[in-house]
Tab-separated table of C-alpha atoms in Angstrom:
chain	number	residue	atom	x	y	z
A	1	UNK	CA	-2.520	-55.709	66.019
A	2	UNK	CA	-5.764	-54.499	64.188
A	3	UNK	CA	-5.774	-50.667	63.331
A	4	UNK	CA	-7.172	-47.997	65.417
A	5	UNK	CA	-7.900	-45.332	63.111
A	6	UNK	CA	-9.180	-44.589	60.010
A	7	UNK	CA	-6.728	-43.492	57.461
A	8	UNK	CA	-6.632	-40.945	54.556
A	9	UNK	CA	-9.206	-42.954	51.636
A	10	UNK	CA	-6.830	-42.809	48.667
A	11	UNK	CA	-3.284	-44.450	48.206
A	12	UNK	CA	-1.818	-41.483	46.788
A	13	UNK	CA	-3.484	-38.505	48.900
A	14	UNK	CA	-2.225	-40.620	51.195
A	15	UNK	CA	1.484	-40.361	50.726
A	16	UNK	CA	3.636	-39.098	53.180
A	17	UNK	CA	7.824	-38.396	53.564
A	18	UNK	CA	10.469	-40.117	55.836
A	19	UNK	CA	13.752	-37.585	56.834
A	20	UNK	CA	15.842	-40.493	55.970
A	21	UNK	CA	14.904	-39.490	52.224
A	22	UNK	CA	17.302	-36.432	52.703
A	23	UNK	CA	20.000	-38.387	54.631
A	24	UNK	CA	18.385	-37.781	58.092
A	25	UNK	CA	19.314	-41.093	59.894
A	26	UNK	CA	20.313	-41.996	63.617
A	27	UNK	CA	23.041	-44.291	62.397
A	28	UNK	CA	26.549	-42.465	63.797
A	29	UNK	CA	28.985	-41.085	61.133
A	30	UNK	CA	25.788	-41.294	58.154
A	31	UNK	CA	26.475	-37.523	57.040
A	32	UNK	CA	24.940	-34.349	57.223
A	33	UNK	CA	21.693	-34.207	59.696
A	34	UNK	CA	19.668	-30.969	57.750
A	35	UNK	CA	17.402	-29.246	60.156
A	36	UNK	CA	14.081	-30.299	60.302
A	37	UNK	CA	12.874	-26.955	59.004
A	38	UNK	CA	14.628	-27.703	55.681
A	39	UNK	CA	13.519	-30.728	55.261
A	40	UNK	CA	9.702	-30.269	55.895
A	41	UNK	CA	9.778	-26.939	54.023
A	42	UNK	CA	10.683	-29.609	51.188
A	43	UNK	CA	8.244	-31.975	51.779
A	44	UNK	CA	5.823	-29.573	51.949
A	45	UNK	CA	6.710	-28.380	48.297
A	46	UNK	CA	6.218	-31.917	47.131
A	47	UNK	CA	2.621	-31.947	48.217
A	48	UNK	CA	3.374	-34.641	50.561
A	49	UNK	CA	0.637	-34.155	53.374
A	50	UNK	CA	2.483	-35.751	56.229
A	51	UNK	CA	5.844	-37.270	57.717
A	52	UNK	CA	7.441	-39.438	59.798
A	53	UNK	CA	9.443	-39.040	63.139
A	54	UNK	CA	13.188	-39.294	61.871
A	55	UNK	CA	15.820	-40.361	64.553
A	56	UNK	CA	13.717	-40.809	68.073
A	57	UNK	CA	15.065	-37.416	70.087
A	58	UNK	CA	17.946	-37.189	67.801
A	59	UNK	CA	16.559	-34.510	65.451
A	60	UNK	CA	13.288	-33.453	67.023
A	61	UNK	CA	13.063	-33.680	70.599
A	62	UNK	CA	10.882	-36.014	72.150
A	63	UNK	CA	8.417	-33.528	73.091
A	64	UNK	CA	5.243	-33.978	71.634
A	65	UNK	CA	4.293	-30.151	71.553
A	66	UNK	CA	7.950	-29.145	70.465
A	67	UNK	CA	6.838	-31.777	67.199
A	68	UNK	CA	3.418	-30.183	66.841
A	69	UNK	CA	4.517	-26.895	66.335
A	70	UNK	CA	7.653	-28.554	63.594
A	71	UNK	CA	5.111	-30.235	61.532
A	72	UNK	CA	1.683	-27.879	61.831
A	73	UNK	CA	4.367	-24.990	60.478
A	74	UNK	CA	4.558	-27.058	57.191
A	75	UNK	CA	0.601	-28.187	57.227
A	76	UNK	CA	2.369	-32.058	57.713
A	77	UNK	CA	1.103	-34.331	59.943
A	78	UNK	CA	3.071	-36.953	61.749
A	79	UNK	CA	2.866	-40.221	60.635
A	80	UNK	CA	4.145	-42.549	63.469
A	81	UNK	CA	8.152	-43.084	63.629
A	82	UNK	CA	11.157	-46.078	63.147
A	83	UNK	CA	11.765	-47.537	66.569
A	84	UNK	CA	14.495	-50.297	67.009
A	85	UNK	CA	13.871	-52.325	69.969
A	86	UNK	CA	15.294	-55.558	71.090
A	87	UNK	CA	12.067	-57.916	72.461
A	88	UNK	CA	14.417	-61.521	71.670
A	89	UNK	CA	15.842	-61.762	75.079
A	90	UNK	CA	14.520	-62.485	78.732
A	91	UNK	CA	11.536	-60.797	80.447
A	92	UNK	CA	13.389	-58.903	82.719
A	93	UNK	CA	15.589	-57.362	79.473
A	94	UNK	CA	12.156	-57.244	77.732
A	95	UNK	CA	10.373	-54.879	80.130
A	96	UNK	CA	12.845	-52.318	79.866
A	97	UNK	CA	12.323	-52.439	76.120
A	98	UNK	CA	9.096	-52.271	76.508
A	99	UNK	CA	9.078	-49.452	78.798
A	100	UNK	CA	11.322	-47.575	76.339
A	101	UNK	CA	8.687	-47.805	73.677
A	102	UNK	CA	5.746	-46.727	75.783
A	103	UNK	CA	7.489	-43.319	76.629
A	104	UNK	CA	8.350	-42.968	73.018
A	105	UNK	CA	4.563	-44.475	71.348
A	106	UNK	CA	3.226	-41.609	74.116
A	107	UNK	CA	5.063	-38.923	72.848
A	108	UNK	CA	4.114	-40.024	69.199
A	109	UNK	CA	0.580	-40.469	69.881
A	110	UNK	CA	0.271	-37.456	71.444
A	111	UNK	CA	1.945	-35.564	68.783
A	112	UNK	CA	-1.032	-36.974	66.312
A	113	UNK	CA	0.827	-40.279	65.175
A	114	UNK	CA	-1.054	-43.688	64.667
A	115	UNK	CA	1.874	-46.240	63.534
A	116	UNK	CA	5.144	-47.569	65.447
A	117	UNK	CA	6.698	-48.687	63.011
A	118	UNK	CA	9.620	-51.658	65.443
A	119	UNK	CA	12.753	-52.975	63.954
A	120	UNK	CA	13.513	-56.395	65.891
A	121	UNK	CA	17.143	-55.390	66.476
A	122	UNK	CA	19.886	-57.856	67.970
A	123	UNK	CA	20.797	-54.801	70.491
A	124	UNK	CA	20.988	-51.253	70.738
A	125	UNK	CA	23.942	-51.129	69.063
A	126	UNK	CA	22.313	-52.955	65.813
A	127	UNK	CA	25.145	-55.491	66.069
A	128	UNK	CA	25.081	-58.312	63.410
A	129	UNK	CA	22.097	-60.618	64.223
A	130	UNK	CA	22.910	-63.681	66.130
A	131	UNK	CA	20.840	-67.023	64.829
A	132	UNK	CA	17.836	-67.464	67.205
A	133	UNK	CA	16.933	-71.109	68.835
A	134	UNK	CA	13.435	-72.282	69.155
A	135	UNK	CA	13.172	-70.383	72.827
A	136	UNK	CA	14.218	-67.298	71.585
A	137	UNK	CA	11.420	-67.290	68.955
A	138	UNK	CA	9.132	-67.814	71.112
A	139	UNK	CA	10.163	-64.933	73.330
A	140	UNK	CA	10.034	-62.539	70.276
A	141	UNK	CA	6.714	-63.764	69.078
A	142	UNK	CA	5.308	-63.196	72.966
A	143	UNK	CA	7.168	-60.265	73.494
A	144	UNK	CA	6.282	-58.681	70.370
A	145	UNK	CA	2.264	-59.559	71.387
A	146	UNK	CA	2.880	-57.559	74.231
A	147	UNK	CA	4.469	-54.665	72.275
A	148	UNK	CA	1.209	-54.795	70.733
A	149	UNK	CA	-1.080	-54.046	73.535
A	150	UNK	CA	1.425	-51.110	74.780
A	151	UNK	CA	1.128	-49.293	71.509
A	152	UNK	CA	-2.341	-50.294	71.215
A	153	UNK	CA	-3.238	-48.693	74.312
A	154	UNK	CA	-1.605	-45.404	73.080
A	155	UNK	CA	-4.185	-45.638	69.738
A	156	UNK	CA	-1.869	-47.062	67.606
A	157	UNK	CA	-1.035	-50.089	66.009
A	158	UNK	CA	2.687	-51.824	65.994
A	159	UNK	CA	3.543	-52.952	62.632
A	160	UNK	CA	6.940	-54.896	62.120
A	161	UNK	CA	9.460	-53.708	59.805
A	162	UNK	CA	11.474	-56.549	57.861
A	163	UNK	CA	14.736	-54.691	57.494
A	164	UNK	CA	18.106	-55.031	56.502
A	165	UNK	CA	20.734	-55.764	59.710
A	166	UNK	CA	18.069	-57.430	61.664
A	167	UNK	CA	16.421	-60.543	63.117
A	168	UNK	CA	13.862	-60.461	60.447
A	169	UNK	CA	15.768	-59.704	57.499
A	170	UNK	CA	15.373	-62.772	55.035
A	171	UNK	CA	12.739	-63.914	53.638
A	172	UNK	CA	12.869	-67.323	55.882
A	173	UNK	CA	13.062	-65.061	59.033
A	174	UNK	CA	10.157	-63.174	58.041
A	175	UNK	CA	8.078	-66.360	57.469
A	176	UNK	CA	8.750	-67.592	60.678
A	177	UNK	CA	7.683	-64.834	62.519
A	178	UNK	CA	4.379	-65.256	60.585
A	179	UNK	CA	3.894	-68.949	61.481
A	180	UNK	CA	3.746	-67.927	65.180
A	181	UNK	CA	1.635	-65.066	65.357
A	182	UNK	CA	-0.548	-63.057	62.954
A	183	UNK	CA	1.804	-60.440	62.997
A	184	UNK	CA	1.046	-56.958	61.225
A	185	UNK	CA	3.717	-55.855	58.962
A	186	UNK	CA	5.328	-52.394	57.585
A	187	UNK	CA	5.900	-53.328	53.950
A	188	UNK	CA	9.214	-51.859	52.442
A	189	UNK	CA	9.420	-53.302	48.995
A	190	UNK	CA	13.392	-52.275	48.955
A	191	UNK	CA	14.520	-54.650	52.268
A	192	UNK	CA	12.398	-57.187	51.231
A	193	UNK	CA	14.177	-57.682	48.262
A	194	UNK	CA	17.720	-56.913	49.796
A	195	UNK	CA	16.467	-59.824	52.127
A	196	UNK	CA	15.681	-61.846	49.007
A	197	UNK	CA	11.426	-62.007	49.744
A	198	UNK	CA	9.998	-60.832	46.030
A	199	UNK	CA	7.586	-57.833	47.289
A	200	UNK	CA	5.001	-58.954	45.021
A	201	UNK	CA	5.167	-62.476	46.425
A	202	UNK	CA	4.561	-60.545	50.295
A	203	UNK	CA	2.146	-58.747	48.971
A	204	UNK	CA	-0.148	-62.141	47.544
A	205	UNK	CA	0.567	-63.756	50.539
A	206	UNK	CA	0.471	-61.251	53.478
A	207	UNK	CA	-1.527	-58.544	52.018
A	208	UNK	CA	-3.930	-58.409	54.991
A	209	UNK	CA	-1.762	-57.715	57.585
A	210	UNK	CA	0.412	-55.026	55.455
A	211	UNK	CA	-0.606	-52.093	57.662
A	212	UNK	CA	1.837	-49.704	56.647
A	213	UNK	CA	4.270	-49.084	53.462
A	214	UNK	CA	7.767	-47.847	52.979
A	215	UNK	CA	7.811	-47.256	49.509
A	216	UNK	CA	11.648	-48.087	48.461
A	217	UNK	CA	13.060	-49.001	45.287
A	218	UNK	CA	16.662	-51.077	45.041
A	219	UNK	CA	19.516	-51.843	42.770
A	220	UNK	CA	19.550	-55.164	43.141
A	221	UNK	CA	23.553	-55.095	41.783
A	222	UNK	CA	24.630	-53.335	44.414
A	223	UNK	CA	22.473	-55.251	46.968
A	224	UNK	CA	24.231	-58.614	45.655
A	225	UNK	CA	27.843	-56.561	46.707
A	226	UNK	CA	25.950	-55.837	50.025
A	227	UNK	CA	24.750	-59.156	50.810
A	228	UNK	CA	28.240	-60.723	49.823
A	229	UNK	CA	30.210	-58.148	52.391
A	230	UNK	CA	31.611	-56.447	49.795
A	231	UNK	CA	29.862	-53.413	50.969
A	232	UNK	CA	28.359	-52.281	54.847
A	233	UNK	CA	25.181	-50.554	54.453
A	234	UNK	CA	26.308	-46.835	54.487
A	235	UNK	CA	29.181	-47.856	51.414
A	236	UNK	CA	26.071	-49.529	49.345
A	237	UNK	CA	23.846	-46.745	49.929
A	238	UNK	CA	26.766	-44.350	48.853
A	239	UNK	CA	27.106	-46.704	46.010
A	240	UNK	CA	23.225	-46.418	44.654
A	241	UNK	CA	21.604	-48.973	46.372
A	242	UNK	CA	18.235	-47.353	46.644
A	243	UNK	CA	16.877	-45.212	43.975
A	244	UNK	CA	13.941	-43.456	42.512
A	245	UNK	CA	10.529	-45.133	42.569
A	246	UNK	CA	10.550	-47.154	38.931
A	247	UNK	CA	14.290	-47.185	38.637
A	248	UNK	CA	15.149	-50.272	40.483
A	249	UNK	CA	14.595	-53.598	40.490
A	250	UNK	CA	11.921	-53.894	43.234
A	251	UNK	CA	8.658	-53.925	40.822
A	252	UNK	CA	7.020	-50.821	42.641
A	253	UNK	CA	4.172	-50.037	39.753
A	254	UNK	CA	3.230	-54.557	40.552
A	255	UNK	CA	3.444	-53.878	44.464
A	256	UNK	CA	1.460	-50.458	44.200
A	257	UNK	CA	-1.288	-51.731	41.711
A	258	UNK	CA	-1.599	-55.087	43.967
A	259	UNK	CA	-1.986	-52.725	47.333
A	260	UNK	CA	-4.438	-50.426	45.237
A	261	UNK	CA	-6.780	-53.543	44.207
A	262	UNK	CA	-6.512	-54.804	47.973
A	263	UNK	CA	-8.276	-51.613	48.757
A	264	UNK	CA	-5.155	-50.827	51.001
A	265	UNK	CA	-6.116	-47.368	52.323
A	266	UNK	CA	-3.333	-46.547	54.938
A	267	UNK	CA	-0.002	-44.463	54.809
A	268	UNK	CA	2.612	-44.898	51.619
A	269	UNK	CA	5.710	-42.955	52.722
A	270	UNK	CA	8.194	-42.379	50.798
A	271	UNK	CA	11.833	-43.807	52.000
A	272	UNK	CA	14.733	-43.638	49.983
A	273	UNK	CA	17.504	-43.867	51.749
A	274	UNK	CA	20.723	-41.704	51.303
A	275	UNK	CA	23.226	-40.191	53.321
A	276	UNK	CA	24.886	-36.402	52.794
A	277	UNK	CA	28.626	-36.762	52.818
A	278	UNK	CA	29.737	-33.405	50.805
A	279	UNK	CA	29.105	-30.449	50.652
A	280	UNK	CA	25.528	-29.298	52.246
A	281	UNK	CA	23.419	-29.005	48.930
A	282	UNK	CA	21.237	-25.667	48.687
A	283	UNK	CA	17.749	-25.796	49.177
A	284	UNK	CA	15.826	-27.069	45.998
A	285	UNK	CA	18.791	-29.226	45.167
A	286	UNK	CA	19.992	-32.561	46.708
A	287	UNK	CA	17.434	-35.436	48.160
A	288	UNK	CA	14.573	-33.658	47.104
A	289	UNK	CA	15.049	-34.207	43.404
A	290	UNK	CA	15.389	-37.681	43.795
A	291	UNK	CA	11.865	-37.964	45.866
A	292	UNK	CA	10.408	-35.501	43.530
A	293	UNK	CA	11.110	-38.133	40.418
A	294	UNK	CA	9.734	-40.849	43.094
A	295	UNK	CA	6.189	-38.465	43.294
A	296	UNK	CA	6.134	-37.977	39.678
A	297	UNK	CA	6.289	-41.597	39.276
A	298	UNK	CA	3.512	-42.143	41.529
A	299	UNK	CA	1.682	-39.461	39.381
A	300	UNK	CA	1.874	-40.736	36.222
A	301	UNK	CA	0.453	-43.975	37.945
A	302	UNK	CA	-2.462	-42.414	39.238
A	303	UNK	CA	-2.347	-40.620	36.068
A	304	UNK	CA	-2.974	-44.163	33.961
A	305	UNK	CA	-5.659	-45.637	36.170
């Protein structure tokens, strides 16, 4: 899973956005979609150089030239994009998967993209993970070696995405995957602590493969309400449970200064999560000012170096 292409030099000219950041998320019932033009027009004020894909052919369509001429309008390039896929189950299931993400890494790479970024999801449906047996880990590991080769064929490299509401969501999932193969990893500093891994502690320890960053930030109170099924997902991140870079409880300035003396020279982008359930905010107002405090944190971090 080694990279393909040479990435922006610096961490912070580096940084790009995710749509999720203003609430732009495939899950049904999340809240208010905004149009992509709203959204990149945003990002673009930021001085975030580049994005990625949002909901797969849920908010752009899955037309490489159609996402071209979204992003070039707003001097953004695209990033690579969030792509569930279920690669636990037999061959047969497996290729169709498989096939599934080929189509989609195409349209990607040809739309400029360089990172899939998979979520190893029970189903379609993200239903609640079921435990997997010794043969099913071994199917993911092989399967997810053959994802791999598919994207790497496109020029681009699969990174896998512990996350929240999947098969590698705590931290003992997460080091099994890594026993079996040297996997390459998207690090998100916010599920890794929701799935109790410290970030910092990934970091040390996985460093080499981290390929790709989701830079999120977590209250880990309302995590605890989360993880006790108190809260689903959408009620906790409702409730606060990701916030500005610095505010939480996920030691971003540790991860980023560890990354930095790594020499890590790929993609940061910025992913805090929230969903728009009121009132459409106006333009300037809403999910931007929360990302802009996230890039003025980042600032005043480059700022002290």
């Amino acid at each position: 899973m080694d990279a393909v292409r040479r990435q922006p030099s610096s961490v912070r000219s580096a940084l790009a956005g995710a749509p999720i950041s203003w609430g732009v998320c495939e899950v049904p019932g999340w809240g208010a979609m905004l149009p992509p033009a709203r959204v990149f027009e945003e990002m673009a004020s930021l001085g975030l150089g580049a994005t990625e894909l949002g909901p797969v052919g849920d908010w752009l369509p899955l037309d490489a030239a159609a996402i071209r001429r979204a992003t070039d309008a707003y001097d953004l390039q695209l990033v690579g994009g969030f792509v569930p896929l279920a690669l636990h189950r037999d061959d047969a299931t497996t290729a169709a998967e498989l096939d599934r993400a080929q189509r989609i890494g195409s349209v990607m790479a040809q739309a400029g993209a360089d990172t899939f970024v998979v979520a190893l999801v029970e189903d379609d449906a993200w239903s609640a993970p079921a435990a997997l047996d010794e043969a099913a880990w071994w199917q993911l590991a092989t399967h997810l070696e053959q994802l791999s080769l598919v994207v790497a064929d496109l020029g681009m490299t699969a990174v896998v995405h512990p996350h929240q509401g999947t098969l590698i969501e705590r931290a003992e999932a997460v080091d099994r995957l890594a026993s079996l193969i040297d996997v390459a990893w998207c690090l998100d500093p916010g599920h890794l602590a929701l799935g109790g891994y410290d970030p910092l502690a990934f970091v040390e320890r996985y460093g080499a493969r981290v390929l790709h960053v989701h830079l999120k930030d977590i209250d880990l109170r309302v995590a605890a309400r989360l993880n006790a099924g108190e809260l689903t997902l959408m009620a906790a991140v409702q409730a606060g449970l990701f916030v500005p870079l610095g505010t939480g409880d996920a030691g971003i300035a540790d991860v980023v200064a560890a990354l930095d003396a790594r020499g890590y020279d790929r993609w940061m982008v910025l992913e805090q999560d929230c969903a728009i359930v009121g009132p459409e905010p106006a333009p300037g107002d809403g999910p931007v000012l929360a990302v802009a405090e996230s890039v003025r944190f980042l600032a005043g971090m480059e700022a002290a170096r």
